[in-house]
Short mmCIF file of N, CA and C in Angstrom, two decimals:
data_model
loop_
_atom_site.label_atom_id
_atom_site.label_comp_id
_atom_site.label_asym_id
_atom_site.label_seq_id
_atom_site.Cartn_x
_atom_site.Cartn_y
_atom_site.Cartn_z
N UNK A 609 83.47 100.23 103.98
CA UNK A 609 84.88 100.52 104.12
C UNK A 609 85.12 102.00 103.81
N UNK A 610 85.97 102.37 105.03
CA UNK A 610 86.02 103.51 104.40
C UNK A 610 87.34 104.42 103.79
N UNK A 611 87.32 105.20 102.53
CA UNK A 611 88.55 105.35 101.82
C UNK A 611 88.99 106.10 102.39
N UNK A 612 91.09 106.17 102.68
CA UNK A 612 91.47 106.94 103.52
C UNK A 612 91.81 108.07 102.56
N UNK A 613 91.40 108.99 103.64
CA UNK A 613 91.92 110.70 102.98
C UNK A 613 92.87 111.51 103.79
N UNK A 614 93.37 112.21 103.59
CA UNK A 614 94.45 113.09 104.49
C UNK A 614 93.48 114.45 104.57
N UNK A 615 93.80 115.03 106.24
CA UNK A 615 93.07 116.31 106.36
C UNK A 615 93.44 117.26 106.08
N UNK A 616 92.53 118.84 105.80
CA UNK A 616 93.27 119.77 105.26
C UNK A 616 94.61 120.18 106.38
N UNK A 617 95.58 120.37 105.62
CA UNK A 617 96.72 121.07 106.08
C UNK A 617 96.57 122.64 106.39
N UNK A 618 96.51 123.00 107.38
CA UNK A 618 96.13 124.55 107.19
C UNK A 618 97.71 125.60 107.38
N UNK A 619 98.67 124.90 107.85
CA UNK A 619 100.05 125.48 107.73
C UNK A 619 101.06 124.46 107.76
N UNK A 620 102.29 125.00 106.80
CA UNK A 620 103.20 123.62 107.15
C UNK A 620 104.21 124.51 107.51
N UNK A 621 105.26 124.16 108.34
CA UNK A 621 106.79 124.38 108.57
C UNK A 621 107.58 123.27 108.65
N UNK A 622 108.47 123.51 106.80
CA UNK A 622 109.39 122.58 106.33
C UNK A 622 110.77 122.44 107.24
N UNK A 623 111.50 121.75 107.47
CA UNK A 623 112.38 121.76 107.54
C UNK A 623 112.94 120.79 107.33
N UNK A 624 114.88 120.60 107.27
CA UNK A 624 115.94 119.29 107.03
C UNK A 624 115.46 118.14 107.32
N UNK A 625 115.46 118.15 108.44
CA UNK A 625 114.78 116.89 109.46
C UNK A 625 113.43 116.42 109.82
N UNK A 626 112.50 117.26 109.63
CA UNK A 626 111.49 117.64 110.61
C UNK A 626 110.40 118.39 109.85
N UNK A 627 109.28 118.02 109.89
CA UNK A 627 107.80 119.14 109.53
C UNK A 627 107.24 118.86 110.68
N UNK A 628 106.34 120.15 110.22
CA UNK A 628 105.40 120.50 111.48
C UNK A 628 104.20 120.97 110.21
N UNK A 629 102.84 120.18 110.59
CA UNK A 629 101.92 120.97 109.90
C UNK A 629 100.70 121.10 111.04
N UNK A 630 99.90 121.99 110.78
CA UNK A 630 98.75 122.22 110.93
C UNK A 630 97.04 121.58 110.72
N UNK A 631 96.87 120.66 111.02
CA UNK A 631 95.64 119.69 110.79
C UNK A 631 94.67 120.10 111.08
N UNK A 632 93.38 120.49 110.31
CA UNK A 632 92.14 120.43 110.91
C UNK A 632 91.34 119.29 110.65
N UNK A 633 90.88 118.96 111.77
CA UNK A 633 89.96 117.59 112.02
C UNK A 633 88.30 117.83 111.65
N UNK A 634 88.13 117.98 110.52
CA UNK A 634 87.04 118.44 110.68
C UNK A 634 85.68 117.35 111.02
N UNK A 635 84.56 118.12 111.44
CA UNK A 635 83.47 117.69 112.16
C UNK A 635 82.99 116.08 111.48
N UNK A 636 82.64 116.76 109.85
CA UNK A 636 82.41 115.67 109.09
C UNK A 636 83.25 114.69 108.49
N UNK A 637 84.44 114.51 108.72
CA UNK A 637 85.31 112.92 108.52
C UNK A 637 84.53 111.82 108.45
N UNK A 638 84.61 111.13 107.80
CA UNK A 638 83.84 109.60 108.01
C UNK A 638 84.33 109.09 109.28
N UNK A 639 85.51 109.48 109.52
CA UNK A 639 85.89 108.02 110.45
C UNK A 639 85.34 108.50 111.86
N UNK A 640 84.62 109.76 111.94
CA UNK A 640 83.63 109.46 113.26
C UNK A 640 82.33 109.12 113.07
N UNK A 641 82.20 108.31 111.86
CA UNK A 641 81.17 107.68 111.95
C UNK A 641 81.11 106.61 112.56
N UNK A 642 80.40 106.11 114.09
CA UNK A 642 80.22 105.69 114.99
C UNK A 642 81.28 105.04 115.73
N UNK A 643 82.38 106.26 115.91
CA UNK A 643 83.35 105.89 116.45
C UNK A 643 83.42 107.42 117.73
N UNK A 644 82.71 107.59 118.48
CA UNK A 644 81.66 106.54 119.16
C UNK A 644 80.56 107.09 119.31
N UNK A 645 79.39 106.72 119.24
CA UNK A 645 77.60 107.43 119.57
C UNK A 645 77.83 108.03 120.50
N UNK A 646 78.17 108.47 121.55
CA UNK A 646 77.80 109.25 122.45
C UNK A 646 78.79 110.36 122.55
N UNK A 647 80.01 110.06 121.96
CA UNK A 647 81.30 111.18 121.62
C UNK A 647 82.10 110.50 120.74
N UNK A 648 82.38 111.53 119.47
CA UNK A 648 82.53 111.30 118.12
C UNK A 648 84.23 111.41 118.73
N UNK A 649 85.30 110.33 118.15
CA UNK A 649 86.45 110.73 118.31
C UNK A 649 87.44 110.45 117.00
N UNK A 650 88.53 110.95 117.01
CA UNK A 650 89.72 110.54 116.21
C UNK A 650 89.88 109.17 116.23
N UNK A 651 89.76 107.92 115.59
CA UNK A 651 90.58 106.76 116.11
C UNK A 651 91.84 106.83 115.74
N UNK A 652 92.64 105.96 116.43
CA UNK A 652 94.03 106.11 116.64
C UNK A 652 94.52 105.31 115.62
N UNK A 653 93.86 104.86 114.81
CA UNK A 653 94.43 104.02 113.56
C UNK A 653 94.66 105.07 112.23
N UNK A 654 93.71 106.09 112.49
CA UNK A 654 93.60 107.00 111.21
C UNK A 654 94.54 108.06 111.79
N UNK A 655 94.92 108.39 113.07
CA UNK A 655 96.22 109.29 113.15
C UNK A 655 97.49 108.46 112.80
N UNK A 656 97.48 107.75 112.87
CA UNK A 656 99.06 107.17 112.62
C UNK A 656 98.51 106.84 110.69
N UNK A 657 97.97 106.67 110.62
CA UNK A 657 97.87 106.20 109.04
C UNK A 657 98.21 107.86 108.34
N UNK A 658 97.84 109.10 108.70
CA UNK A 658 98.01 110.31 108.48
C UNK A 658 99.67 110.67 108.81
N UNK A 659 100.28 109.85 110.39
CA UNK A 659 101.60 110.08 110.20
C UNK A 659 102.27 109.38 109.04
N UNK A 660 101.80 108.44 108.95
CA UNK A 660 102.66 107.40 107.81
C UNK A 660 102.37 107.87 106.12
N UNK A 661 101.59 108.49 105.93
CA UNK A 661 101.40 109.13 104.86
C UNK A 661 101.88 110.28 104.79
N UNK A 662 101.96 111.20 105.45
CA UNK A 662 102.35 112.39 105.34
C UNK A 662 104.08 112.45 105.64
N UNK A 663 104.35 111.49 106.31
CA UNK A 663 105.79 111.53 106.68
C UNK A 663 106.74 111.16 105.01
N UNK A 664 105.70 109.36 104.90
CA UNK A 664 106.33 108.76 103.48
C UNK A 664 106.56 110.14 102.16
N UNK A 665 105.74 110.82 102.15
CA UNK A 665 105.32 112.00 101.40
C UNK A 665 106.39 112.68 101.81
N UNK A 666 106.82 113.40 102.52
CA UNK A 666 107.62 114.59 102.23
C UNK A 666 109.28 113.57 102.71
N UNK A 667 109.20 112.29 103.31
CA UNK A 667 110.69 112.05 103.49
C UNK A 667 111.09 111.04 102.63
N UNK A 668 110.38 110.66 101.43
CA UNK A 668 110.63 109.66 100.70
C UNK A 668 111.04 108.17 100.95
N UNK A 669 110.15 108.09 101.91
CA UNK A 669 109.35 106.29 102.41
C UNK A 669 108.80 105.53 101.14
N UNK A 670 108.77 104.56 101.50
CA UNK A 670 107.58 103.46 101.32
C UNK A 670 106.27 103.76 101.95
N UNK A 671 105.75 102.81 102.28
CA UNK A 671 104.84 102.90 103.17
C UNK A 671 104.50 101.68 103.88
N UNK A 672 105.38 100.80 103.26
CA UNK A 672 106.01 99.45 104.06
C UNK A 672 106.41 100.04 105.39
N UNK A 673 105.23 99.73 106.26
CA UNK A 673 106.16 100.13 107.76
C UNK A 673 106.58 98.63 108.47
N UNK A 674 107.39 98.29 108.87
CA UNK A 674 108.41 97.57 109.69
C UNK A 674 107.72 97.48 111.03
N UNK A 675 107.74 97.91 111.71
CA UNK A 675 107.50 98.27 113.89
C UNK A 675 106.98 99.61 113.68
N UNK A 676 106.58 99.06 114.86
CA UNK A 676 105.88 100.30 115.75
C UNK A 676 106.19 100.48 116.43
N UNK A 677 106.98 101.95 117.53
CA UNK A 677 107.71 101.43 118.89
C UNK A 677 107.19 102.83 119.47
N UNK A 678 107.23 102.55 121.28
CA UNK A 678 106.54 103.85 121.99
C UNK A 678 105.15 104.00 121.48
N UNK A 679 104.25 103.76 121.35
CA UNK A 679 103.40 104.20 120.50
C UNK A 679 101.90 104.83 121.21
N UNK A 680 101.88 105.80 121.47
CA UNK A 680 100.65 106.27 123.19
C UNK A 680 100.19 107.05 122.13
N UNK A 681 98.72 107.14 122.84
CA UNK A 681 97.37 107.95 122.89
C UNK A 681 96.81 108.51 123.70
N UNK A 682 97.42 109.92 124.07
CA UNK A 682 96.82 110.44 125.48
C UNK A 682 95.84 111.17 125.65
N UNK A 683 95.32 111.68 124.81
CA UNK A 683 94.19 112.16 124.80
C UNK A 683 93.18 112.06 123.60
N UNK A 684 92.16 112.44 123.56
CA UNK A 684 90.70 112.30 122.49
C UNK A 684 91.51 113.60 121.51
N UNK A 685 91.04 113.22 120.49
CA UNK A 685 91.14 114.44 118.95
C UNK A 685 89.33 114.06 118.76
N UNK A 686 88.86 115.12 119.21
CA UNK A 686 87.21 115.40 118.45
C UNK A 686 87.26 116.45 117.53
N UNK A 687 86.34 116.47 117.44
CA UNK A 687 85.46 116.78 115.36
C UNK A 687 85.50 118.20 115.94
N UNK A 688 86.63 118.78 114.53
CA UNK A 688 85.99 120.28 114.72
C UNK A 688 87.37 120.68 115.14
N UNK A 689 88.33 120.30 116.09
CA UNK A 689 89.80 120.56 116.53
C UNK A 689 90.39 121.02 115.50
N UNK A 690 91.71 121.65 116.01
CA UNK A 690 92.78 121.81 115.06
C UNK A 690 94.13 121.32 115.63
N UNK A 691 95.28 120.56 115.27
CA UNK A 691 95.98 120.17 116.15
C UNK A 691 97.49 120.10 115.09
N UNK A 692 98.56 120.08 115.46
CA UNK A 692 99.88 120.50 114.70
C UNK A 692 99.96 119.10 114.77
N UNK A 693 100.95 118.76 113.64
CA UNK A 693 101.72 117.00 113.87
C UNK A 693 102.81 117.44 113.46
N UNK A 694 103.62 116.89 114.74
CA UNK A 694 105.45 116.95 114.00
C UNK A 694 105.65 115.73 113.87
N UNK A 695 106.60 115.37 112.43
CA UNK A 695 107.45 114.90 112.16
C UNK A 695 108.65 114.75 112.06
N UNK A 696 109.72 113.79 112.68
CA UNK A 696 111.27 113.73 112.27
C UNK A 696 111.70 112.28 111.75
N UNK A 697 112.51 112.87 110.96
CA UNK A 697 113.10 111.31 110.42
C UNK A 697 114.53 111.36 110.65
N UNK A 698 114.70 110.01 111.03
CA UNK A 698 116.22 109.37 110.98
C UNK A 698 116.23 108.65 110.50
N UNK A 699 116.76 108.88 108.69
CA UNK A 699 117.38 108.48 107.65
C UNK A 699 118.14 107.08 107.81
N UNK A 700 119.32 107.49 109.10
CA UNK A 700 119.92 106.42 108.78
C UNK A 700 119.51 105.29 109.93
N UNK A 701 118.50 105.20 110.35
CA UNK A 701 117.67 104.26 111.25
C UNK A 701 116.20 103.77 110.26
N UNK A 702 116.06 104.80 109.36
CA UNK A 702 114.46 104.48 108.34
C UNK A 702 113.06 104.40 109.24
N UNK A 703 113.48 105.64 110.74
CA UNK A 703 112.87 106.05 111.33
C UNK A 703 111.82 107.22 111.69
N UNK A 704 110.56 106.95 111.37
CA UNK A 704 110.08 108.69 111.63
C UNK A 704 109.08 108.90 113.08
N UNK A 705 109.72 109.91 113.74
CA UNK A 705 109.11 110.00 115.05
C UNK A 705 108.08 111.05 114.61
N UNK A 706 106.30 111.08 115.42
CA UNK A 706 105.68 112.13 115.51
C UNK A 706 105.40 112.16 116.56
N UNK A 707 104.28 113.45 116.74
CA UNK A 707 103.49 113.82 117.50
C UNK A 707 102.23 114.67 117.48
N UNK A 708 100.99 114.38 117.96
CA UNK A 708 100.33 115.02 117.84
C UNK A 708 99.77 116.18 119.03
N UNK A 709 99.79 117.73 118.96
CA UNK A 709 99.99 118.27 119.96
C UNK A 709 99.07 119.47 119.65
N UNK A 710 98.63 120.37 120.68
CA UNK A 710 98.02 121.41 120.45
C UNK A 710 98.54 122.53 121.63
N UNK A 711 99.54 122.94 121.54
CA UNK A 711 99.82 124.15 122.75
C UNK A 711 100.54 122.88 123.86
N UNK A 712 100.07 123.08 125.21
CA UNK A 712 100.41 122.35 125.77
C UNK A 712 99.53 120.73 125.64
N UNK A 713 98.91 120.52 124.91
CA UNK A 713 98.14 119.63 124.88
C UNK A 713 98.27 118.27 124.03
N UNK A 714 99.13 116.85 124.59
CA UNK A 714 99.89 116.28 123.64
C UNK A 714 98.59 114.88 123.51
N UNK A 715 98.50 115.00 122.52
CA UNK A 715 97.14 113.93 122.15
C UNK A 715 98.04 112.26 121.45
N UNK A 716 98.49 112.02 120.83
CA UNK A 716 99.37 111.07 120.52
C UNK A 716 100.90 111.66 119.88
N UNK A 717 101.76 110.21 120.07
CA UNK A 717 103.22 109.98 119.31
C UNK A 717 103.46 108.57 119.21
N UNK A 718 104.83 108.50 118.40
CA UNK A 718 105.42 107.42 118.56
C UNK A 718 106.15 107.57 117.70
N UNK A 719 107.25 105.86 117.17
CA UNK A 719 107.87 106.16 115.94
C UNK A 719 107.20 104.92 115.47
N UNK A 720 107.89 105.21 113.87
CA UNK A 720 107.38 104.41 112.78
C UNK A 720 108.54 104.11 112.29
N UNK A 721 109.05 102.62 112.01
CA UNK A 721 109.91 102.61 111.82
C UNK A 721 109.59 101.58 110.56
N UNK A 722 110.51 101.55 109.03
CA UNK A 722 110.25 100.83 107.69
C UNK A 722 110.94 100.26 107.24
N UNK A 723 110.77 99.47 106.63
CA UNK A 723 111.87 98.37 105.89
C UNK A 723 113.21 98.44 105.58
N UNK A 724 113.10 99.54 104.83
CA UNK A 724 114.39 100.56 104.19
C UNK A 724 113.88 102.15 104.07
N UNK A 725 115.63 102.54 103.93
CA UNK A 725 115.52 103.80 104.26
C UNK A 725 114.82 104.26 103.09
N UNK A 726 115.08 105.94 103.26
CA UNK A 726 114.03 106.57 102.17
C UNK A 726 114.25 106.47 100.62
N UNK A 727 113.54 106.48 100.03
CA UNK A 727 114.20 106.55 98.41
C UNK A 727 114.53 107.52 97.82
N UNK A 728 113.39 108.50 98.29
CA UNK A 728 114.42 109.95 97.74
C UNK A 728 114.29 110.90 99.09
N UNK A 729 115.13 111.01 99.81
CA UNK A 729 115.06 111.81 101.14
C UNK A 729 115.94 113.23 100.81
N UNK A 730 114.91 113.76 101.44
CA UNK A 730 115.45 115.51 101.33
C UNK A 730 116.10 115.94 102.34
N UNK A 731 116.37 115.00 103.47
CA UNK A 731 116.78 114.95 104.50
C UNK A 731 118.52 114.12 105.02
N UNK A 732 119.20 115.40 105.67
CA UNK A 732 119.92 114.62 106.47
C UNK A 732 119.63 113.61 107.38
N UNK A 733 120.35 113.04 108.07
CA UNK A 733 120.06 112.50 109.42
C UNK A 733 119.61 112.94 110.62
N UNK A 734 118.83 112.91 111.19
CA UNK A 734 118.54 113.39 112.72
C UNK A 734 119.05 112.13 113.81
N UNK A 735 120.06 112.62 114.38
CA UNK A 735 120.68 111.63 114.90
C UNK A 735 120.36 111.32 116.26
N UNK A 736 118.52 111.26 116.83
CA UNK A 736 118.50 110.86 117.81
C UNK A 736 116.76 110.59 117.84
N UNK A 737 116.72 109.59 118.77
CA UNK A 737 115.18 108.87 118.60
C UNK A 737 113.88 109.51 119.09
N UNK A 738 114.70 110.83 119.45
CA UNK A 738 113.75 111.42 120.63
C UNK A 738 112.13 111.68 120.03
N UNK A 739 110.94 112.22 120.52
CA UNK A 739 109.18 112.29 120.13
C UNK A 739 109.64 113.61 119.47
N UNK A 740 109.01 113.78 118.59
CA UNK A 740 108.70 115.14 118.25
C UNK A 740 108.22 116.10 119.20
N UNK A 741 108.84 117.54 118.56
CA UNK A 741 108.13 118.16 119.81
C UNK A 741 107.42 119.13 119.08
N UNK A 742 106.16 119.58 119.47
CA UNK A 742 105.19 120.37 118.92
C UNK A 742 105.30 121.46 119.63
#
């Protein structure tokens, strides 16, 4: 089994509603361990487990997530990348939309949506459901 860790952050931009950080994926992660032998990739369970942690973290979640809605994977994250994730939350939905993106290059999103709203939110409302945009 393997224990989950969050990747280094190499820049963040805070804001009301919304972060944006900087992720490097680096080569050696466990979780490309044999995910897959012939090309090492991101699985899509450990990016959303990174949105749901990092979101609960700065918007004062649970980590009780509720649904999953929209939820795509459009492209591979391999070992060694660097890739931005935005976050937004709507407070009064107990909604957080991301995305994972690099320039023009959008690798996953979706929202996450939790039981109840935040417990300690630093955040107004963002009053619309839309993907993050990177």
């Amino acid at each position: 089994m393997i224990k989950s860790s969050l990747p280094p952050i190499l820049h963040s931009d805070i804001g009301i509603d919304n972060i944006e950080l900087r992720l490097l994926v680096a080569a050696d992660l466990e979780y490309f361990n044999g995910h897959f032998p012939e090309q090492a990739v991101l699985p899509g369970v450990t990016q959303l487990d990174w949105a749901v942690r990092l979101g609960c973290q700065h918007f004062g979640y649970s980590e009780a997530v509720a649904n999953l809605e929209v939820l795509k994977f459009q492209q591979l994250i391999l070992p060694g990348q660097e890739v931005t994730l935005s976050i937004s939350n709507n407070a009064a939905k107990g909604k957080l939309t991301f995305a994972y993106c690099d320039g023009e290059n959008r690798y996953a999103s979706g929202r996450i949506a939790f039981d109840s709203t935040p417990v300690n939110s630093k955040s107004a409302t963002n009053n619309g459901d839309e993907a993050s945009q990177c």
